[in-house]
Coordinates of C-alpha atoms in Angstrom, one line a residue:
X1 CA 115.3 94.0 121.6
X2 CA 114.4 90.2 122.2
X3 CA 116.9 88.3 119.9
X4 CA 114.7 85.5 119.6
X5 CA 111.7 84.5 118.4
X6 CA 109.0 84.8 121.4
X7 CA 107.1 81.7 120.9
X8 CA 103.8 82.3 123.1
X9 CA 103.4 86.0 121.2
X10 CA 103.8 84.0 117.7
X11 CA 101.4 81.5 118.8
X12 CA 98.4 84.3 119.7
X13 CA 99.5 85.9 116.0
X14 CA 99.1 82.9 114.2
X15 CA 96.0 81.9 115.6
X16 CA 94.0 85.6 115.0
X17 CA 95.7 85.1 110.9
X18 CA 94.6 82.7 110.8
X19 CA 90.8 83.0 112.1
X20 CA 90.8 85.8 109.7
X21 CA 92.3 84.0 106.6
X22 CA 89.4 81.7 107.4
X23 CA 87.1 84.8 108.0
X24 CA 88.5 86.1 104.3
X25 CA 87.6 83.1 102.3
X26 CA 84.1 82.7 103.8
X27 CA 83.3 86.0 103.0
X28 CA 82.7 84.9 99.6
X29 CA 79.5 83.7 100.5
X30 CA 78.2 86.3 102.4
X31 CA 75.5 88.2 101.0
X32 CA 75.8 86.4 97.5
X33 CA 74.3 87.6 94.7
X34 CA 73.1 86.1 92.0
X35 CA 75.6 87.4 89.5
X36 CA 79.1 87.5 90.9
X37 CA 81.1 88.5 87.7
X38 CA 80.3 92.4 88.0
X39 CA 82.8 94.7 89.6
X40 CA 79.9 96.6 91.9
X41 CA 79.6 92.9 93.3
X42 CA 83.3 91.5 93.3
X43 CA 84.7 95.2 94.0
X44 CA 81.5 97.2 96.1
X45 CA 80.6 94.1 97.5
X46 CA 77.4 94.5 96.2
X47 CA 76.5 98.6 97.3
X48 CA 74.7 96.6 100.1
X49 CA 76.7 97.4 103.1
X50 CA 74.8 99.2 106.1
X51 CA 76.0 101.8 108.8
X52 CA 77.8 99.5 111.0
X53 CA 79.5 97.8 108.2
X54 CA 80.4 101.0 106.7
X55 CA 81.9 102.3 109.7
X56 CA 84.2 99.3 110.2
X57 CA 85.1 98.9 106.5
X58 CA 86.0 103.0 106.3
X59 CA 87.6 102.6 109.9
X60 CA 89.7 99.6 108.7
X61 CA 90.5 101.5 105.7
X62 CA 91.7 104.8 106.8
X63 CA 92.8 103.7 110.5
X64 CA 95.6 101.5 109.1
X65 CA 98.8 99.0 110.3
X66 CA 101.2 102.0 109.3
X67 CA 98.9 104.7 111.2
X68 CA 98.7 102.1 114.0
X69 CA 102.9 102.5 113.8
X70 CA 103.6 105.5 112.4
X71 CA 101.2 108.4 114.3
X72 CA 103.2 107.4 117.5
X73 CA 106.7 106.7 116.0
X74 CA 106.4 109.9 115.2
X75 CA 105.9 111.3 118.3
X76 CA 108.2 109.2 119.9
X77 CA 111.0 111.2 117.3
X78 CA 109.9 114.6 116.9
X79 CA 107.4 115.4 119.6
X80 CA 104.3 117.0 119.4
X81 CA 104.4 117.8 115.8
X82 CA 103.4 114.3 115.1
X83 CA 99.8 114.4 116.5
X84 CA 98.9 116.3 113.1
X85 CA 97.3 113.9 112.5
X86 CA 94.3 113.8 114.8
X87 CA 93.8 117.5 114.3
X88 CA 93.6 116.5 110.1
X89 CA 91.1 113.4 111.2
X90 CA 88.6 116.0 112.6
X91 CA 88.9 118.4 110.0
X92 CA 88.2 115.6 107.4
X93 CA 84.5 114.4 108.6
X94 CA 82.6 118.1 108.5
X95 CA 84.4 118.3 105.1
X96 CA 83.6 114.8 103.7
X97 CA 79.9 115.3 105.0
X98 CA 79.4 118.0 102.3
X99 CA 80.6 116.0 99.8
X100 CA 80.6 112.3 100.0
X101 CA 76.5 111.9 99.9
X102 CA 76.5 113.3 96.6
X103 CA 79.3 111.7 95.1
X104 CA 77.2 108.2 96.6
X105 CA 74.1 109.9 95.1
X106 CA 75.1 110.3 91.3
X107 CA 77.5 107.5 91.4
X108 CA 74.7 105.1 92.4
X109 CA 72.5 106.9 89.9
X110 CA 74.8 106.4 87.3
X111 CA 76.8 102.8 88.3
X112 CA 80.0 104.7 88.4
X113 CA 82.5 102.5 90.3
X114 CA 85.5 104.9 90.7
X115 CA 86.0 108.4 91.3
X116 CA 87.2 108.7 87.6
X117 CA 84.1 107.2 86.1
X118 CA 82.8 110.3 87.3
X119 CA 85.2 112.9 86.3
X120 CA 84.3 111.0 82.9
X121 CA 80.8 111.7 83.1
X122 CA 81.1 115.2 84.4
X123 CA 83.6 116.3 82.6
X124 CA 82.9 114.6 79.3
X125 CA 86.7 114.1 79.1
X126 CA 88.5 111.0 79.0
X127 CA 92.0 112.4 79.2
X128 CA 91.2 114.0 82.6
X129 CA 89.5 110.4 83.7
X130 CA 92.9 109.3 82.7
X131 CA 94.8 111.8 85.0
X132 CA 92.6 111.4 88.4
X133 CA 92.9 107.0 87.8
X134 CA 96.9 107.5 87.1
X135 CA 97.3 109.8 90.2
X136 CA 95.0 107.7 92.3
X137 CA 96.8 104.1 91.5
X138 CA 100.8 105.9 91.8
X139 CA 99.4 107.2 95.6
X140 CA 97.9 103.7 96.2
X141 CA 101.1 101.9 95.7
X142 CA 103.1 103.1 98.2
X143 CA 100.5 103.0 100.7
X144 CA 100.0 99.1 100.0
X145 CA 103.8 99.2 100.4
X146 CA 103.7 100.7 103.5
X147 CA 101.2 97.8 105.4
X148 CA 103.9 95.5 104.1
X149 CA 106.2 97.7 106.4
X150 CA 104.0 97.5 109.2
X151 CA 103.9 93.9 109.0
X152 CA 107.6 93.6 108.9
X153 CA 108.2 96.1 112.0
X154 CA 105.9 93.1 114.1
X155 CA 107.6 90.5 112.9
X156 CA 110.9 91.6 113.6
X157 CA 110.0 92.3 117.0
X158 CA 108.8 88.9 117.7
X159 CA 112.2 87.9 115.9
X160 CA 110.6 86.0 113.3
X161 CA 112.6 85.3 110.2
X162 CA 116.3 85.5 111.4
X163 CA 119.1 88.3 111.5
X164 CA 120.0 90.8 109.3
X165 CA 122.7 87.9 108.1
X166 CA 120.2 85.2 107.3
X167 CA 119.1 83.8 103.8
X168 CA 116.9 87.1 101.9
X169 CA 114.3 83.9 101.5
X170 CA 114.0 82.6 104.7
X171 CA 113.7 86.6 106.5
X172 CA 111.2 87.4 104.2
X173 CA 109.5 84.1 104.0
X174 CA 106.8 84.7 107.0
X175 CA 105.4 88.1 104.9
X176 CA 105.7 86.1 101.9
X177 CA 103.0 83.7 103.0
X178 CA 100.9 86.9 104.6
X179 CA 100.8 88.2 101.4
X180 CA 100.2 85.2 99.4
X181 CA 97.6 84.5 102.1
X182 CA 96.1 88.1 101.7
X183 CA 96.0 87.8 97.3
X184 CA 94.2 84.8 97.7
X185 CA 91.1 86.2 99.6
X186 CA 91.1 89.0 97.7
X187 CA 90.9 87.1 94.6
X188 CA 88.1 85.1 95.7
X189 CA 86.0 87.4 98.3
X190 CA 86.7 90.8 96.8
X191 CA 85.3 93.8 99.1
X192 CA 83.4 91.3 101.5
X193 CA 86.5 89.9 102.6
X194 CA 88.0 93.2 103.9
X195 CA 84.5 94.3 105.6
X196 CA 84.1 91.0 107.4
X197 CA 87.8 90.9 108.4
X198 CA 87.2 94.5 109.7
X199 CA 85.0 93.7 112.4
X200 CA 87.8 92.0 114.1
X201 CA 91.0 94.1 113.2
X202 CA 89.0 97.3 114.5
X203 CA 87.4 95.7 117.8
X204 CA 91.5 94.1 118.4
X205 CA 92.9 97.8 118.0
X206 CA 90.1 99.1 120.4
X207 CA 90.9 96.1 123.2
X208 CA 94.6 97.0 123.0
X209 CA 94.4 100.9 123.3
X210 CA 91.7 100.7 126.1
X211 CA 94.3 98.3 127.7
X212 CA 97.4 100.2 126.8
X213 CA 96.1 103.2 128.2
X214 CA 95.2 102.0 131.5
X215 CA 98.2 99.8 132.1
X216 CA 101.3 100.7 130.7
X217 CA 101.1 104.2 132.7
X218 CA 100.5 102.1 135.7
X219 CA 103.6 100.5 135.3
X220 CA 105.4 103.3 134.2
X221 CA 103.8 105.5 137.3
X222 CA 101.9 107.2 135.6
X223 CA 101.5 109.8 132.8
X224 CA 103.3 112.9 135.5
X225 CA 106.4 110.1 134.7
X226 CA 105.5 109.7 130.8
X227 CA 105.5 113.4 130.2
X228 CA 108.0 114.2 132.5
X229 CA 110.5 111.9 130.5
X230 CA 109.2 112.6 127.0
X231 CA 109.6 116.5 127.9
X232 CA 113.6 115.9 129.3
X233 CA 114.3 113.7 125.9
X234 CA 112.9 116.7 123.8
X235 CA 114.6 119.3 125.7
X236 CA 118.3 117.8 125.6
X237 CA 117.3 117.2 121.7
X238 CA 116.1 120.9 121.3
X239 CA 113.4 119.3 119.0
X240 CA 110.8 121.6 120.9
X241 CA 109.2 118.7 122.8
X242 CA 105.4 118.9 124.3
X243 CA 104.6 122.1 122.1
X244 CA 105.8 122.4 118.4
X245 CA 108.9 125.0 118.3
X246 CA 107.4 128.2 116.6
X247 CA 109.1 127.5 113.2
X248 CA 107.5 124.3 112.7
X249 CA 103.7 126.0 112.9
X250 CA 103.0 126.4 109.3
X251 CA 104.4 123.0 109.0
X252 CA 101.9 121.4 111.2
X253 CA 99.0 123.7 110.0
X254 CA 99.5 123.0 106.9
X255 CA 100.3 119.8 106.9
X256 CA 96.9 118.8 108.8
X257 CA 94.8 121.1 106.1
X258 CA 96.3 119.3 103.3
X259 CA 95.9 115.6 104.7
X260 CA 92.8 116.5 105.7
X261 CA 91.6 117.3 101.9
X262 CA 93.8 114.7 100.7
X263 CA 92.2 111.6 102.9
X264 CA 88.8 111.0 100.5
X265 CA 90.8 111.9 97.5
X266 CA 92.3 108.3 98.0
X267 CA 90.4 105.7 95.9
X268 CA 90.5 103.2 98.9
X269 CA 88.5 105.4 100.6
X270 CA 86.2 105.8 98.1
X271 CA 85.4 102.3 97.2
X272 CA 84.6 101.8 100.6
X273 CA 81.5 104.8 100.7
X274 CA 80.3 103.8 97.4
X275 CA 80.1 100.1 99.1
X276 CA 77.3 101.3 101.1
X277 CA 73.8 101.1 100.4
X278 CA 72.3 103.9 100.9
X279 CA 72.7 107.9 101.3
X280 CA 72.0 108.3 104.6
X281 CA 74.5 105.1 105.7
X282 CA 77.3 107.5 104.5
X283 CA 75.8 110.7 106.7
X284 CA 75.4 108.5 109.5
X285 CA 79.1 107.4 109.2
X286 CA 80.5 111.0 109.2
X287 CA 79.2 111.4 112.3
X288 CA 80.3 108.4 114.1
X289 CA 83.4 107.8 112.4
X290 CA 85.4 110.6 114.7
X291 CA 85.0 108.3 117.4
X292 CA 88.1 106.3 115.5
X293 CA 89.7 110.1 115.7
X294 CA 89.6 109.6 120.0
X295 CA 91.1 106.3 119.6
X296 CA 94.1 108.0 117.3
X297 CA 94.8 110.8 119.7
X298 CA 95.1 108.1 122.7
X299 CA 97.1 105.8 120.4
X300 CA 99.2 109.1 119.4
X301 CA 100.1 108.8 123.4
X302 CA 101.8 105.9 123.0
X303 CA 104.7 107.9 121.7
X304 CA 106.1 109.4 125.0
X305 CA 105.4 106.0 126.9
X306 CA 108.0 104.2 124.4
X307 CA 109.9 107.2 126.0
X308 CA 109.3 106.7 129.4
X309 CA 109.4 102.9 129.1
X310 CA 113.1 103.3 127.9
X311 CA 112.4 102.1 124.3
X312 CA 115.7 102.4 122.4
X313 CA 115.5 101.7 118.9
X314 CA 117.5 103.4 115.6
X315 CA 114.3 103.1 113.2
X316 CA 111.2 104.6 114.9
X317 CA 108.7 102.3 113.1
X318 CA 109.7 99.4 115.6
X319 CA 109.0 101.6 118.5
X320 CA 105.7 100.7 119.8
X321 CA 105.7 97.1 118.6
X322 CA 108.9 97.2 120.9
X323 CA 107.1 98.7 123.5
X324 CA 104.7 95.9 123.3
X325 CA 106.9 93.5 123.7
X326 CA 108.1 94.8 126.6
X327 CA 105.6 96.0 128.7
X328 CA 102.8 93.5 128.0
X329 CA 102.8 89.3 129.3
X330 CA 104.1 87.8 126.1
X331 CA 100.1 86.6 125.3
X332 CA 99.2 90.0 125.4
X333 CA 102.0 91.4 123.2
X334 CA 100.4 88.5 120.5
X335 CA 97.1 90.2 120.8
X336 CA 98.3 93.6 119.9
X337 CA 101.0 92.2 117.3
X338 CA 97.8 90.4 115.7
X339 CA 96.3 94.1 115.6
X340 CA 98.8 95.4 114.1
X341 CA 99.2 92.6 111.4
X342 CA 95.5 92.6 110.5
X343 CA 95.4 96.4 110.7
X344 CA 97.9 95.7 107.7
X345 CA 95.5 93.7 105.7
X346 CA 92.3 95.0 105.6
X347 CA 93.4 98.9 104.0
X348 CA 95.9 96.4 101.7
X349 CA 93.3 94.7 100.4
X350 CA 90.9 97.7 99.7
X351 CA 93.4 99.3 98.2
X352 CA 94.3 96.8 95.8
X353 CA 90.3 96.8 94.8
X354 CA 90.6 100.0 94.9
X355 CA 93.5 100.5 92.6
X356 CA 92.2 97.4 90.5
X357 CA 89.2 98.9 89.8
X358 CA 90.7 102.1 87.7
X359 CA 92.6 100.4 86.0
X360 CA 90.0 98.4 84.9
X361 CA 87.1 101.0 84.2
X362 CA 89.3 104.0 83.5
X363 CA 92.1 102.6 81.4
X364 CA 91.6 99.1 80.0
X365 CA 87.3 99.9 79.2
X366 CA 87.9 103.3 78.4
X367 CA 91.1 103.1 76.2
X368 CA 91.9 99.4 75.6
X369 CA 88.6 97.3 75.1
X370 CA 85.7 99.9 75.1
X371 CA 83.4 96.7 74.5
X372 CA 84.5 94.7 77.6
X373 CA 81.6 92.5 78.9
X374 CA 80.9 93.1 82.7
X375 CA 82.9 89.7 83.6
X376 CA 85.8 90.3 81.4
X377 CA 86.5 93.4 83.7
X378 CA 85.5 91.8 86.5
X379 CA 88.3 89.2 85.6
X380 CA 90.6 92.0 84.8
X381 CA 90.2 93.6 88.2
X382 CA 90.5 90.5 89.9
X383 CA 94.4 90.1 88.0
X384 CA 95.0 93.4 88.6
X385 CA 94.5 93.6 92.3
X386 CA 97.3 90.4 92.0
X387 CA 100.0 92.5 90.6
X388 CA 99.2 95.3 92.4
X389 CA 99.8 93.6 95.9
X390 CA 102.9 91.9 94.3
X391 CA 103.9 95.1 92.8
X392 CA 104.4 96.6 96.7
X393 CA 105.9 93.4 97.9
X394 CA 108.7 93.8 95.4
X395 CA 108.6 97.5 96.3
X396 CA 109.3 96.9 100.1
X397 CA 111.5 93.7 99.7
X398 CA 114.0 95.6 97.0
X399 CA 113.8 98.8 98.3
X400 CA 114.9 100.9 101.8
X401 CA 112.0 100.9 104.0
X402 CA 112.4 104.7 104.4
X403 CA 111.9 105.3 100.5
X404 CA 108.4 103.9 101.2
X405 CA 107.4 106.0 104.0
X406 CA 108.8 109.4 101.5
X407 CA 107.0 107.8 98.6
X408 CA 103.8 107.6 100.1
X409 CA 103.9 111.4 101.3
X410 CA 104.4 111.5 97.7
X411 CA 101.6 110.1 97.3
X412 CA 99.8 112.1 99.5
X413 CA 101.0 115.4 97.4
X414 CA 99.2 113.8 94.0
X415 CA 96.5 112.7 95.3
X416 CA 95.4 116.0 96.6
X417 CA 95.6 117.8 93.4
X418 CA 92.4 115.2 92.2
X419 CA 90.3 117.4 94.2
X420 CA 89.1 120.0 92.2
X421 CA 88.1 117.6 89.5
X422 CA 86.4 115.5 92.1
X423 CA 84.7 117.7 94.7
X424 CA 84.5 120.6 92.4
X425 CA 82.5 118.4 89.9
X426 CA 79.9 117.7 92.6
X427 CA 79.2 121.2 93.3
X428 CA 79.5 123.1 89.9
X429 CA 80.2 122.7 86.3
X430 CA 81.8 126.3 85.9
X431 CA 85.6 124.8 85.8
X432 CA 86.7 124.3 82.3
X433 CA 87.9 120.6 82.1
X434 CA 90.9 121.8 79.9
X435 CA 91.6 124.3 82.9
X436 CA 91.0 121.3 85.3
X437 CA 93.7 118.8 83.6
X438 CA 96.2 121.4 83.1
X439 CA 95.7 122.3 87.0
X440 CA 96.7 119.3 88.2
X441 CA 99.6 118.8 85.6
X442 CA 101.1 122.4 87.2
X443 CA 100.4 120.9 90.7
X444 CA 102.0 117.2 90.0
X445 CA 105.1 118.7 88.6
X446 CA 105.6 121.2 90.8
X447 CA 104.9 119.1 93.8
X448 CA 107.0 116.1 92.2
X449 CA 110.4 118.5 91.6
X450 CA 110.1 120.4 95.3
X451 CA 109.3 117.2 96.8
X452 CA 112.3 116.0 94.9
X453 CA 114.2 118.7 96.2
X454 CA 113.7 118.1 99.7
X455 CA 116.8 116.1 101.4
X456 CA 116.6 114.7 105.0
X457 CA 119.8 113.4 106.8
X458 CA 119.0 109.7 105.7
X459 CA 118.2 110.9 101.7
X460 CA 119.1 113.1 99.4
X461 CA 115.7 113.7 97.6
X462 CA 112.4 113.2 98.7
X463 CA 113.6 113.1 102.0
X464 CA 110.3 115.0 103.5
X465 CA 107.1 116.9 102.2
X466 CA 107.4 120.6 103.6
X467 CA 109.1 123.1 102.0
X468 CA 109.1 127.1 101.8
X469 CA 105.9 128.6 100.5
X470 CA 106.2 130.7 97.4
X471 CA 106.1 134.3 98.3
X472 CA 105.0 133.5 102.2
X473 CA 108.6 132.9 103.5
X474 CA 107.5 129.9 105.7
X475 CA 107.9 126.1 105.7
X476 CA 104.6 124.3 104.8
X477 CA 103.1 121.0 103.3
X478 CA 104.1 120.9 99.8
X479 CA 101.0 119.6 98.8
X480 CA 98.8 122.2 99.7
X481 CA 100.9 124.7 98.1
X482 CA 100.7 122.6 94.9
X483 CA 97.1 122.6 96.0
X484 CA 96.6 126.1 95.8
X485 CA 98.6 126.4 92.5
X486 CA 96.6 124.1 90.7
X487 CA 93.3 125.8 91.5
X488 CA 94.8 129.5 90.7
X489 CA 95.9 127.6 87.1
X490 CA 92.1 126.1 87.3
X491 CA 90.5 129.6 87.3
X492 CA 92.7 131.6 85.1
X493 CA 92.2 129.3 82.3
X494 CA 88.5 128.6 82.7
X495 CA 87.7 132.1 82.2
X496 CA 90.3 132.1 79.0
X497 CA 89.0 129.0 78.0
X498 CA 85.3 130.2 78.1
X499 CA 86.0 133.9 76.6
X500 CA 87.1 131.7 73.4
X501 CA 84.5 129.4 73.6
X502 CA 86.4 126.1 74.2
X503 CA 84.2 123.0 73.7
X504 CA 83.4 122.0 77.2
X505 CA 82.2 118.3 76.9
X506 CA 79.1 116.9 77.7
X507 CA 77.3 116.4 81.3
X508 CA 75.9 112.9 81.3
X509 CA 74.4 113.9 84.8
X510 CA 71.2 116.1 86.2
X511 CA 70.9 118.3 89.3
X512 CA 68.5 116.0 90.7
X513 CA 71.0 113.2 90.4
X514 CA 72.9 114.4 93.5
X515 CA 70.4 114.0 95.8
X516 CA 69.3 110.5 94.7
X517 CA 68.8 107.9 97.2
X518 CA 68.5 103.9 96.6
X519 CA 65.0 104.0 96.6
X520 CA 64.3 106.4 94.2
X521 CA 63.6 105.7 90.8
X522 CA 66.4 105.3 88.3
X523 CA 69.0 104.8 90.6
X524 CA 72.0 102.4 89.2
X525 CA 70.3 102.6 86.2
X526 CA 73.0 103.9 83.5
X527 CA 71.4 106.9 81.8
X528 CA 71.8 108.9 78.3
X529 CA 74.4 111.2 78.2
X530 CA 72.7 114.8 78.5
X531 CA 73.1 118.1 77.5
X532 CA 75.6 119.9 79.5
X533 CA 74.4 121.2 82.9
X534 CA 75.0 121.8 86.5
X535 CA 74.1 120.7 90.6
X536 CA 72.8 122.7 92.5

């Protein structure tokens, strides 16, 4: 590794922050509305954004610093298991297609703003509102935490803030100011900073995989080389290599079903669909957004040329920034850092909206100030999203970098046991909301204590997220076992539940509010709650 700081790499980093620090405080005037104080402005940027928008703001979103990092560190450790994750990106776009447009539909309809606003609505129950906006701001947390980490792994490559021996203050300092930066924009910009900034983070990431793709294997003579070394390093590791060893099958089959149903669970991921302005903008981008699933699977390559390249490092996460800095002229290598730095901000911000934003509608309106004008939760929101993002700098500065990365697979079990409040909602009414919230209490605790239970060589507990299934014998995700415990709990007690006639809360939404669009009468006009009923 380069021990010091590689000046013309800073320069090129510093200029693209900021460009997009400028980028971030202008956004405030884009598209201004006439009433700024109202969280579908300040935190849906308006529901105005159209497909191309969309795409970059959901591409920014899910296609992240950490996935920029992490999809080929993993590879680069443990081989072919780690490209679950493009297998789980194109499972996630036929499924989300089914879905998302009604959840846009009756959310627009309605104003909800968060996915727990509509549970409320559904549901008629506040304490299982309560559950999915908990769940969804503990996952969110450590997934802010981990673009922090992402952040860190390029600026420790470009040797920016000292040795491990130098002042806590003055190592820290440069994400410090990237942060501070980054709660500033935020504060003033809300979701339009994020989808403006998007435009260049995602065209940056394309420019350096096209270019990483084509000319690192030409220096490294060619991919015969790359796979040739990747498949010798896996061999004398026994770690099964090119092709997952058979044992580790569940484990990546499940682990790519459960991501896959866990990715639009996240509320990042839903403030940025309910951002867009119409119905079809959403079915449009579930059929264009797998292009960003290409670009994951050729990033995922980059894996075996750290390999190849000779790339010896003892945590993975600085592998490809490594990589970068030594296989790219040092202007270059500030290009991609820059890529990777901004591919931290964009998701961080959303997610601190995103996070915000429940707390706001789903805990202070719903349990603190029921009465709480549109602007006082707008201002609320807007502090919120502040100690949120300092929340994960403390997080990552206090804290061992791996206890992040097991955290937010943590995260990643919760937030997947939202689902059959959340899709199941949009579909049917038959699930007893009593049944719903104590199916996801049985699949929180029992993913929480076997997640707990899991040790690695580095930790003791949470030191992974696969574990042996229940009654199967093999080692899968955790979280879709949980998954599937938390719907058998869901049905058993809906049909006790009904056979004593349990009260089952009121609908506030119609069949016909599924299938809304923004032109259609009504739409983001709050109706009367009404008598219980169902979509169709």
């Amino acid at each position: 590794m380069n021990d010091g700081v590689n000046g013309v790499a800073l320069a090129v980093f510093i200029i693209f922050f900021l460009a997009v620090t400028v980028m971030g405080f202008l956004a405030s005037r884009w598209r201004k509305a006439e009433n700024e104080h109202t969280l579908d402005e300040w935190g849906l940027g308006g529901r105005s954004f159209g497909t191309w928008i969309t795409w970059f703001l959901l591409g920014g979103d899910l296609y992240t610093a950490y996935t920029f990092v992490a999809v080929p560190a993993a590879i680069y450790a443990a081989g072919a298991a780690g490209f679950f994750a493009v297998p789980y990106t194109i499972l996630v776009y036929p499924l989300i297609f089914t879905f998302l447009p009604r959840l846009w539909s009756v959310s627009h309809k309605h104003g909800y703003v968060t996915t727990s606003d509509f549970v409320r609505g559904r549901w008629g129950s506040k304490g299982l509102s309560l559950a999915v906006a908990v769940t969804g701001i503990l996952a969110t947390m450590p997934y802010i935490a981990l673009q922090l980490v992402g952040i860190q792994a390029v600026l420790d490559v470009m040797g920016v803030g000292g040795g491990e021996d130098t002042n806590w203050f003055v190592k820290d300092l440069p994400l410090l100011i990237a942060f501070g930066v980054l709660a500033a924009y935020t504060y003033s910009s809300g979701l339009r900073a994020p989808a403006m900034i998007a435009f260049v983070k995602d065209t940056l990431i394309y420019i350096v995989i096209a270019v990483a793709i084509i000319y690192i294997p030409i220096k490294l003579g060619g991919f015969d080389e790359i796979f040739g070394a990747a498949n010798d390093k896996y061999t004398a590791a026994k770690a099964g290599g090119l092709v997952p060893i058979e044992a580790g099958q569940w484990t990546y089959a499940t682990l790519a079903l459960g991501s896959a149903l866990a990715l639009f669970m996240y509320p990042h991921s839903i403030t940025a669909t309910l951002s867009s302005k119409s119905r079809e903008v959403i079915r449009r981008n579930t059929t264009i957004l797998p292009l960003y699933s290409l670009m994951l699977g050729l990033l995922a390559l980059l894996g075996f040329m750290a390999i190849a390249a000779g790339v010896d490092v003892t945590n993975p996460q600085l592998a490809i920034p490594q990589l970068f800095e030594d296989m790219f002229p040092s202007w270059f290598a500030g290009v991609a850092f820059a890529a990777i730095g901004i591919g931290a901000l964009v998701p961080a911000a959303i997610m601190s909206i995103a996070a915000a934003n429940l707390f706001t509608r789903n805990i202070y309106k719903d349990f603190i100030k029921p009465d709480a004008t549109p602007q006082q939760e707008t201002k609320i929101s807007k502090l919120v999203s502040l100690l949120v993002k300092v929340g994960a700098l403390i997080f990552v500065l206090t804290m061992d970098k791996t206890v992040a990365i097991n955290f937010q697979l943590l995260g990643g079990i919760w937030i997947l046991q939202t689902f059959p409040a959340l899709v199941g909602g949009l579909f049917t009414r038959w699930f007893h909301r009593w049944a719903l919230l104590a199916g996801w209490a049985v699949g929180m605790i029992y993913g929480t204590v076997a997640a707990y239970g899991v040790a690695s060589p580095t930790q003791k507990h949470f030191g992974g997220s696969s574990k042996e299934i229940p009654g199967i014998g093999e080692i899968g995700y955790i979280g879709l076992t949980a998954f599937v415990l938390n719907v058998a709990v869901t049905v058993v007690l809906t049909f006790v539940l009904r056979a004593a006639k349990a009260p089952e809360g009121i609908d506030e939404t119609r069949p016909e509010d599924y299938t809304a669009d923004a032109g259609d009468p009504g739409v983001q006009v709050e109706l009367p709650p009404a008598t219980a009923g169902s979509a169709h």
